[in-house]
Amino acid sequence: MALLTLGCARNEVDSEELAARLSADGWQVTTDGSAADLVLVNTCGFVEKAKADSIETLMAAADTGATVVATGCLAERYGKELADSLPEAAAVLGFDHYPDISARLAAIAAGERIEPHVPRDRRTLLPLTPVARPARAAFVPGHAVVDAATPAHLRPVLRQRLTKGPVAPLKLASGCDRRCAFCAIPSFRGAFVSRTPDELLAEAEWLAGDGVRELVLVSENSTSYGKDLGDPRLLEKLLPQLAGIEGIVRVRVSYLQPAEVRPGLVDAIATTPGVAPYFDLSFQHAAEPVLRRMRRFGSTERFLALLASVRELDPQAGARSNVIVGFPGETRADVTELERFLTAARLDAIGVFDYSDEDGTEAATLPGKVGAATVRRRYERISALAEELCAQRAEERLGATVEVLVETAGTDGVEGRAAHQAPEVDGSTTLVGAVSGLRPGELVRAVVTGTEGVDLIAEPVPT
């Protein structure tokens, strides 16, 4: 069977849990759907483009003649509605099907009909008070353990890597307690739930044993880590422990919520040896009126002050963000304010999204919708500015020394990423000069000698 994954790194971890469950029951799991009899598609349900990509993948898999099953976020979010609109899928399974996924797929392969998953607001499955959640049993993808009575460092890790390489995501937590007006994720991913430090350390050691050199900590909101375990500063304590694992040379934190970033966490990320001084800050906008309608907090000045506090500790620290243009009620003055912020922020990478209504969100009901043509113009305008600003930021690194984790090395050259470059979403670094003998997983000190947009060109420093 084939297991295809769309969407974010959190979904990758979920797929690797599914792969471990299936392999334990004798399934041969591959990521190549071209010749598989059964294809399980772990879908993404975040925004319209992601949904369209998921549907396209499901239909393409069906075109091969395989039995196709949809699971993941799109399936969890729409359930029967997806099944009714996509007869090409033999079944639509939700998160609650994961524990017995093998039996479900065996039944489907035998021609049995499985009733489509019925969506529900997964926030209702856990107590409202975060500290009460660890005692409440509710299945959360990517959090399952084998033999919970056994200490974490002695129990098997319920994960099977589907892609090899020196970098791997490690899921800190799932769900989100915030109520951003544009986001539907909490309704189908549920309330915020942290994984315990002992589980994370055990899985990190397992990943290191499989050749992983960089851990990318992922969640819907990493700054909330530990609040349901009784210690909102737990991430600050966990980072040096993860960085100290033998074989791990870099730990990277992603998905930081600016309103929750504390000075202690800034200090831990910027100054802990082995932790990338990298700040993935979800600003979304900078104009206060827009942020308030989004049910978010901040302003240009507050965001710039946060970035200044980072650079005071490490002037070369990396910073990236995403922004949304065309949110209901956004004015020309709001767009100008966003431009002012982006110009002053000196971000290494900026993801620009054009707003569209999402089912079940508050924003979909708001007045003051911006016309589609105006949204497109603003998107193109901010995208062009972001591309220019990020290229300028890359040029500021000319002459700087960076540590590059080699990811690929072959006849096409040697490619890797510096500390300010996260996998998939940011730029990369091409190593030139004395690169013979370099292998994936090596951490190389190099001097930046050129740029191509957000990408760097660097020469290794002689040792």
Coordinates of C-alpha atoms in Angstrom, one line a residue:
M1 CA 0.0 0.0 0.0
A2 CA 1.0 3.6 -0.5
L3 CA 0.7 6.4 2.1
L4 CA 0.7 9.9 0.5
T5 CA 1.1 13.0 2.7
L6 CA 0.0 16.6 1.9
G7 CA 0.3 19.7 4.0
C8 CA 2.5 20.6 6.9
A9 CA 5.3 18.9 8.9
R10 CA 2.7 18.0 11.6
N11 CA 0.9 15.9 9.0
E12 CA 4.2 14.2 8.2
V13 CA 4.5 13.1 11.8
D14 CA 0.9 11.8 11.8
S15 CA 1.7 9.8 8.6
E16 CA 4.7 8.2 10.2
E17 CA 2.5 7.1 13.1
L18 CA 0.1 5.6 10.7
A19 CA 3.0 3.9 8.9
A20 CA 4.2 2.4 12.1
R21 CA 0.8 1.0 13.0
L22 CA 0.3 -0.5 9.5
S23 CA 3.8 -2.0 9.3
A24 CA 3.3 -3.6 12.7
D25 CA 0.3 -5.4 11.2
G26 CA 2.2 -6.7 8.2
W27 CA 1.4 -4.0 5.6
Q28 CA 4.2 -3.0 3.2
V29 CA 4.1 0.8 3.3
T30 CA 5.5 2.9 0.5
T31 CA 5.3 6.5 -0.6
D32 CA 5.0 5.7 -4.3
G33 CA 1.3 5.5 -5.3
S34 CA 1.9 4.7 -8.9
A35 CA 1.7 0.9 -8.6
A36 CA 0.0 0.4 -5.2
D37 CA -3.3 -1.5 -4.9
L38 CA -4.4 0.6 -2.0
V39 CA -3.6 4.3 -1.5
L40 CA -4.1 6.1 1.8
V41 CA -4.0 9.9 1.3
N42 CA -3.3 12.0 4.4
T43 CA -5.0 15.2 3.3
C44 CA -4.6 18.9 4.2
G45 CA -7.7 21.0 5.0
F46 CA -6.1 24.4 5.8
V47 CA -6.9 26.8 2.9
E48 CA -8.6 26.5 -0.5
K49 CA -5.4 25.7 -2.4
A50 CA -4.5 23.0 0.1
K51 CA -7.9 21.5 -0.2
A52 CA -7.7 21.5 -4.0
D53 CA -4.3 19.8 -3.9
S54 CA -5.7 17.1 -1.7
I55 CA -8.7 16.5 -4.0
E56 CA -6.4 16.4 -7.0
T57 CA -4.1 13.9 -5.3
L58 CA -7.1 11.6 -4.4
M59 CA -8.5 11.7 -7.9
A60 CA -5.0 11.1 -9.4
A61 CA -4.6 8.0 -7.2
A62 CA -8.0 6.7 -8.2
D63 CA -7.0 7.1 -11.9
T64 CA -4.4 4.4 -11.3
G65 CA -7.1 1.9 -10.5
A66 CA -6.1 1.7 -6.8
T67 CA -8.5 1.6 -4.0
V68 CA -8.3 5.1 -2.5
V69 CA -8.9 6.1 1.1
A70 CA -9.0 9.7 2.4
T71 CA -7.9 10.6 5.9
G72 CA -6.2 13.6 7.6
C73 CA -7.4 17.1 8.1
L74 CA -9.7 17.5 5.0
A75 CA -11.4 14.2 5.9
E76 CA -11.7 15.1 9.6
R77 CA -13.1 18.5 8.7
Y78 CA -15.7 17.4 6.1
G79 CA -16.3 13.7 6.5
K80 CA -19.6 12.7 4.8
E81 CA -19.7 15.9 2.8
L82 CA -16.3 14.9 1.3
A83 CA -17.4 11.3 0.7
D84 CA -20.6 12.4 -1.1
S85 CA -18.7 14.8 -3.4
L86 CA -15.8 12.4 -4.1
P87 CA -17.1 9.0 -5.1
E88 CA -13.6 8.1 -6.3
A89 CA -12.7 7.6 -2.6
A90 CA -13.6 4.2 -1.2
A91 CA -13.8 5.6 2.3
V92 CA -13.3 8.8 4.3
L93 CA -11.7 8.2 7.7
G94 CA -11.2 10.6 10.5
F95 CA -8.6 10.9 13.3
D96 CA -10.6 8.5 15.6
H97 CA -10.0 5.8 13.0
Y98 CA -6.2 5.9 13.4
P99 CA -5.9 3.5 16.4
D100 CA -7.5 0.7 14.3
I101 CA -6.4 1.9 10.9
S102 CA -5.0 -1.5 9.8
A103 CA -8.4 -3.3 10.4
R104 CA -10.2 -0.5 8.7
L105 CA -8.0 -0.7 5.6
A106 CA -8.2 -4.5 5.5
A107 CA -12.0 -4.2 5.5
I108 CA -12.0 -1.7 2.7
A109 CA -9.6 -3.7 0.6
A110 CA -11.9 -6.7 1.1
G111 CA -14.8 -4.6 -0.4
E112 CA -16.6 -3.7 2.8
R113 CA -18.2 -0.3 3.0
I114 CA -17.1 1.9 5.9
E115 CA -19.5 4.6 6.9
P116 CA -18.0 8.1 6.3
H117 CA -16.5 9.9 9.3
V118 CA -18.9 12.3 10.9
P119 CA -17.2 15.6 11.7
R120 CA -17.4 17.2 15.2
D121 CA -15.7 20.1 17.0
R122 CA -12.8 18.3 18.5
R123 CA -12.3 21.1 21.0
T124 CA -15.3 19.6 22.9
L125 CA -13.4 16.3 23.5
L126 CA -11.1 17.9 26.1
P127 CA -11.7 20.0 29.2
L128 CA -11.8 23.8 28.8
T129 CA -9.1 24.1 31.5
P130 CA -5.7 23.2 30.0
V131 CA -4.2 21.6 33.1
A132 CA -7.2 19.2 33.3
R133 CA -6.5 17.8 29.8
P134 CA -3.7 15.2 30.6
A135 CA -6.1 13.2 32.7
R136 CA -8.8 13.1 30.0
A137 CA -8.5 10.3 27.3
A138 CA -9.0 11.6 23.8
F139 CA -7.1 10.4 20.8
V140 CA -4.7 13.0 19.3
P141 CA -2.8 12.1 16.1
G142 CA 1.0 12.0 16.6
H143 CA 0.7 11.5 20.3
A144 CA 0.0 7.8 20.6
V145 CA 2.3 5.7 22.7
V146 CA 3.0 2.0 23.1
D147 CA 2.6 0.6 26.6
A148 CA 2.1 3.8 28.5
A149 CA 2.9 2.1 31.8
T150 CA 6.5 1.7 30.7
P151 CA 8.9 4.6 31.1
A152 CA 9.2 6.6 27.8
H153 CA 12.9 5.8 27.3
L154 CA 12.1 2.0 27.4
R155 CA 9.0 1.8 25.3
P156 CA 9.0 1.5 21.4
V157 CA 8.5 4.7 19.5
L158 CA 5.3 4.5 17.4
R159 CA 6.7 6.1 14.3
Q160 CA 8.2 4.8 11.0
R161 CA 10.2 7.3 9.0
L162 CA 8.8 7.6 5.4
T163 CA 11.6 9.8 4.2
K164 CA 15.3 9.6 5.1
G165 CA 17.6 12.5 5.5
P166 CA 19.3 14.5 8.2
V167 CA 16.3 16.6 9.2
A168 CA 13.0 15.4 10.8
P169 CA 10.0 17.1 12.5
L170 CA 9.3 16.4 16.1
K171 CA 5.7 17.1 17.2
L172 CA 5.7 19.2 20.5
A173 CA 1.9 19.5 20.7
S174 CA -1.3 19.4 18.8
G175 CA -4.3 21.7 18.6
C176 CA -4.8 25.3 19.5
D177 CA -6.7 27.4 22.1
R178 CA -6.6 30.6 20.2
R179 CA -9.6 31.9 18.4
C180 CA -8.2 33.7 15.4
A181 CA -11.1 34.8 13.2
F182 CA -9.7 33.5 10.0
C183 CA -8.7 30.0 11.2
A184 CA -10.7 26.8 11.3
I185 CA -7.8 24.6 12.5
P186 CA -8.9 24.4 16.2
S187 CA -12.3 23.0 15.3
F188 CA -10.8 19.9 13.6
R189 CA -7.5 19.6 15.3
G190 CA -8.9 20.3 18.8
A191 CA -7.8 22.0 21.9
F192 CA -4.1 22.4 22.7
V193 CA -2.4 19.3 24.1
S194 CA 1.4 19.1 24.9
R195 CA 3.4 15.9 24.7
T196 CA 5.4 15.2 27.8
P197 CA 9.1 15.9 27.9
D198 CA 10.0 12.3 28.4
E199 CA 8.1 11.3 25.3
L200 CA 9.8 14.0 23.3
L201 CA 13.3 13.2 24.5
A202 CA 12.8 9.4 23.8
E203 CA 11.6 10.1 20.3
A204 CA 14.4 12.6 19.7
E205 CA 16.9 10.0 20.7
W206 CA 15.2 7.4 18.4
L207 CA 15.4 9.9 15.5
A208 CA 19.1 10.6 16.3
G209 CA 19.7 6.9 16.1
D210 CA 18.2 6.9 12.6
G211 CA 20.6 9.5 11.4
V212 CA 18.7 12.7 12.1
R213 CA 20.9 15.6 12.8
E214 CA 18.4 18.5 13.0
L215 CA 15.1 18.4 14.9
V216 CA 12.3 20.7 13.8
L217 CA 9.9 21.2 16.6
V218 CA 6.4 21.6 15.2
S219 CA 2.9 22.2 16.6
E220 CA 0.0 24.6 15.9
N221 CA 1.4 27.0 18.6
S222 CA 4.8 26.1 20.1
T223 CA 4.7 29.0 22.6
S224 CA 1.9 27.3 24.4
Y225 CA 4.0 24.2 25.1
G226 CA 3.7 23.1 28.7
K227 CA 0.8 25.2 29.8
D228 CA -1.4 22.1 30.1
L229 CA 1.4 20.3 32.0
G230 CA 1.6 23.0 34.6
D231 CA 4.7 24.8 33.4
P232 CA 4.4 27.4 30.7
R233 CA 8.2 27.7 30.7
L234 CA 8.7 24.1 29.9
L235 CA 10.0 24.7 26.3
E236 CA 12.8 26.8 27.7
K237 CA 13.9 23.9 29.8
L238 CA 13.4 21.3 27.1
L239 CA 15.5 23.0 24.4
P240 CA 19.0 22.4 26.0
Q241 CA 18.0 18.8 26.7
L242 CA 17.1 18.2 23.1
A243 CA 20.2 20.0 21.9
G244 CA 22.3 17.8 24.2
I245 CA 21.2 14.5 22.6
E246 CA 24.2 12.7 21.0
G247 CA 24.1 13.1 17.2
I248 CA 21.8 16.1 17.2
V249 CA 23.6 19.2 16.0
R250 CA 20.7 21.6 15.6
V251 CA 17.2 22.1 17.2
R252 CA 14.8 24.5 15.5
V253 CA 11.5 25.8 16.9
S254 CA 8.7 26.7 14.5
Y255 CA 5.2 28.2 14.9
L256 CA 5.7 30.9 17.5
Q257 CA 2.7 33.0 18.5
P258 CA 4.0 36.6 19.0
A259 CA 1.5 37.5 21.7
E260 CA 2.8 34.5 23.8
V261 CA 6.6 34.9 23.3
R262 CA 8.2 35.6 26.6
P263 CA 11.7 37.1 27.2
G264 CA 12.9 33.8 28.6
L265 CA 11.9 31.9 25.5
V266 CA 13.6 34.5 23.3
D267 CA 16.8 34.1 25.3
A268 CA 16.6 30.3 25.2
I269 CA 16.2 30.2 21.4
A270 CA 18.7 33.0 20.7
T271 CA 21.5 31.8 23.0
T272 CA 21.3 28.1 23.8
P273 CA 24.1 26.2 22.1
G274 CA 22.8 23.8 19.5
V275 CA 19.5 25.6 19.1
A276 CA 19.0 27.6 15.9
P277 CA 18.6 31.3 16.6
Y278 CA 15.5 31.2 14.4
F279 CA 12.2 32.9 15.0
D280 CA 9.1 31.7 13.1
L281 CA 6.7 34.4 14.2
S282 CA 3.1 34.4 13.0
F283 CA 2.4 38.1 12.7
Q284 CA -0.4 37.9 10.0
H285 CA -0.6 41.7 9.7
A286 CA 0.7 44.8 11.4
A287 CA -2.2 47.3 11.2
E288 CA -3.9 47.3 14.6
P289 CA -7.5 47.6 13.3
V290 CA -7.0 44.5 11.1
L291 CA -5.3 42.5 13.9
R292 CA -8.2 43.3 16.3
R293 CA -10.7 42.0 13.7
M294 CA -8.5 38.9 13.3
R295 CA -8.8 38.5 17.1
R296 CA -5.0 38.9 17.4
F297 CA -2.8 41.3 19.3
G298 CA 0.1 43.5 18.4
S299 CA 1.1 46.4 16.2
T300 CA 4.0 47.5 14.1
E301 CA 5.8 49.0 17.1
R302 CA 5.3 46.0 19.3
F303 CA 6.4 43.5 16.6
L304 CA 9.5 45.6 15.8
A305 CA 10.3 45.7 19.5
L306 CA 10.1 41.9 19.7
L307 CA 12.5 41.6 16.7
A308 CA 14.8 44.1 18.3
S309 CA 15.0 42.1 21.5
V310 CA 16.0 39.0 19.4
R311 CA 18.7 40.8 17.5
E312 CA 20.1 42.4 20.6
L313 CA 20.9 38.8 21.7
D314 CA 22.0 37.6 18.2
P315 CA 22.3 40.2 15.4
Q316 CA 22.4 37.4 12.8
A317 CA 19.3 35.6 14.1
G318 CA 16.8 34.5 11.5
A319 CA 13.2 35.6 11.4
R320 CA 10.3 34.7 9.2
S321 CA 6.5 35.3 9.2
N322 CA 3.3 35.0 7.3
V323 CA 0.9 37.8 6.4
I324 CA -2.7 37.8 5.1
V325 CA -3.9 40.6 2.8
G326 CA -7.5 41.4 1.9
F327 CA -9.0 40.5 5.3
P328 CA -12.5 41.9 5.7
G329 CA -12.4 45.6 6.5
E330 CA -8.8 46.0 5.4
T331 CA -8.2 49.6 4.0
R332 CA -5.6 51.2 1.9
A333 CA -4.1 52.7 5.1
D334 CA -3.9 49.2 6.6
V335 CA -2.0 47.9 3.6
T336 CA 0.4 50.9 3.8
E337 CA 1.0 50.1 7.5
L338 CA 1.7 46.5 6.7
E339 CA 4.3 47.7 4.1
R340 CA 5.8 50.0 6.7
F341 CA 6.2 47.1 9.1
L342 CA 7.7 44.6 6.5
T343 CA 10.2 47.2 5.3
A344 CA 11.4 47.8 8.8
A345 CA 11.3 44.2 10.0
R346 CA 14.2 42.8 7.9
L347 CA 12.7 39.3 7.8
D348 CA 14.5 36.5 6.0
A349 CA 11.3 34.9 4.6
I350 CA 7.7 36.2 4.3
G351 CA 4.8 34.0 3.3
V352 CA 2.0 36.1 1.7
F353 CA -1.6 34.7 1.6
D354 CA -4.6 36.3 -0.1
Y355 CA -7.6 36.1 2.2
S356 CA -10.6 33.8 1.3
D357 CA -13.5 32.8 3.5
E358 CA -13.1 29.5 5.4
D359 CA -16.1 27.4 6.4
G360 CA -17.0 27.8 10.0
T361 CA -14.8 30.8 10.8
E362 CA -15.9 34.1 12.3
A363 CA -14.2 36.0 9.4
A364 CA -16.5 34.4 6.9
T365 CA -19.4 36.2 8.6
L366 CA -17.8 39.6 8.9
P367 CA -19.0 42.6 6.9
G368 CA -16.6 44.8 4.8
K369 CA -15.5 42.1 2.4
V370 CA -12.7 43.3 0.1
G371 CA -13.4 42.7 -3.6
A372 CA -11.6 39.8 -5.3
A373 CA -9.8 42.0 -7.7
T374 CA -8.6 44.3 -4.9
V375 CA -7.4 41.3 -2.9
R376 CA -5.5 40.1 -5.9
R377 CA -3.9 43.5 -6.5
R378 CA -2.9 43.8 -2.8
Y379 CA -1.5 40.2 -2.8
E380 CA 0.6 40.9 -5.9
R381 CA 1.8 44.2 -4.4
I382 CA 2.8 42.7 -1.0
S383 CA 4.3 39.6 -2.6
A384 CA 6.5 41.7 -4.8
L385 CA 7.6 43.8 -1.8
A386 CA 8.3 40.7 0.3
E387 CA 10.4 39.1 -2.5
E388 CA 12.5 42.3 -2.7
L389 CA 12.9 42.8 1.0
C390 CA 13.9 39.1 1.6
A391 CA 16.5 39.3 -1.2
Q392 CA 17.9 42.5 0.5
R393 CA 18.0 40.7 3.8
A394 CA 20.0 37.8 2.2
E395 CA 22.4 40.4 0.7
E396 CA 23.0 41.7 4.3
R397 CA 24.5 38.3 5.1
L398 CA 27.3 38.7 2.5
G399 CA 30.6 38.1 4.3
A400 CA 29.0 36.5 7.3
T401 CA 30.0 33.1 8.6
V402 CA 27.1 30.6 8.7
E403 CA 26.8 27.0 9.8
V404 CA 25.3 24.9 7.0
L405 CA 23.7 21.5 7.6
V406 CA 24.4 19.6 4.4
E407 CA 21.2 17.9 3.0
T408 CA 22.2 16.8 -0.5
A409 CA 25.6 16.2 -2.0
G410 CA 26.2 14.8 -5.5
T411 CA 27.0 15.6 -9.1
D412 CA 24.5 18.5 -9.0
G413 CA 26.4 20.1 -6.1
V414 CA 26.2 20.4 -2.4
E415 CA 23.1 22.0 -0.9
G416 CA 22.1 22.7 2.7
R417 CA 20.6 25.2 5.1
A418 CA 22.0 27.8 7.4
A419 CA 20.5 28.4 10.9
H420 CA 18.1 31.0 9.5
Q421 CA 16.7 28.7 6.8
A422 CA 14.0 26.2 7.8
P423 CA 13.2 23.3 5.5
E424 CA 10.6 23.7 2.8
V425 CA 9.5 27.2 3.7
D426 CA 12.7 29.3 3.5
G427 CA 15.7 29.6 1.3
S428 CA 18.8 27.3 1.1
T429 CA 22.5 27.6 0.9
T430 CA 24.7 26.2 -2.0
L431 CA 28.2 25.3 -0.9
V432 CA 31.0 26.0 -3.5
G433 CA 34.7 25.6 -3.5
A434 CA 36.3 22.9 -1.4
V435 CA 33.2 20.7 -1.1
S436 CA 34.6 17.4 -2.2
G437 CA 33.9 14.7 0.4
L438 CA 31.0 16.5 2.1
R439 CA 28.1 14.3 3.0
P440 CA 24.5 14.8 4.1
G441 CA 24.3 15.5 7.8
E442 CA 27.6 17.3 8.1
L443 CA 27.5 20.7 9.8
V444 CA 29.9 23.0 7.8
R445 CA 31.1 26.5 8.7
A446 CA 31.1 28.7 5.6
V447 CA 31.4 32.3 4.5
V448 CA 28.6 33.8 2.4
T449 CA 30.0 34.9 -0.9
G450 CA 26.9 35.5 -3.0
T451 CA 23.1 35.4 -3.1
E452 CA 20.3 34.4 -5.5
G453 CA 17.1 35.9 -4.1
V454 CA 16.7 34.4 -0.6
D455 CA 19.2 31.7 -1.3
L456 CA 22.9 32.0 -0.3
I457 CA 26.1 30.8 -1.9
A458 CA 28.9 30.1 0.6
E459 CA 32.4 28.7 0.7
P460 CA 33.4 26.3 3.5
V461 CA 36.0 27.7 6.0
P462 CA 39.2 25.7 6.0
T463 CA 39.7 23.6 9.1

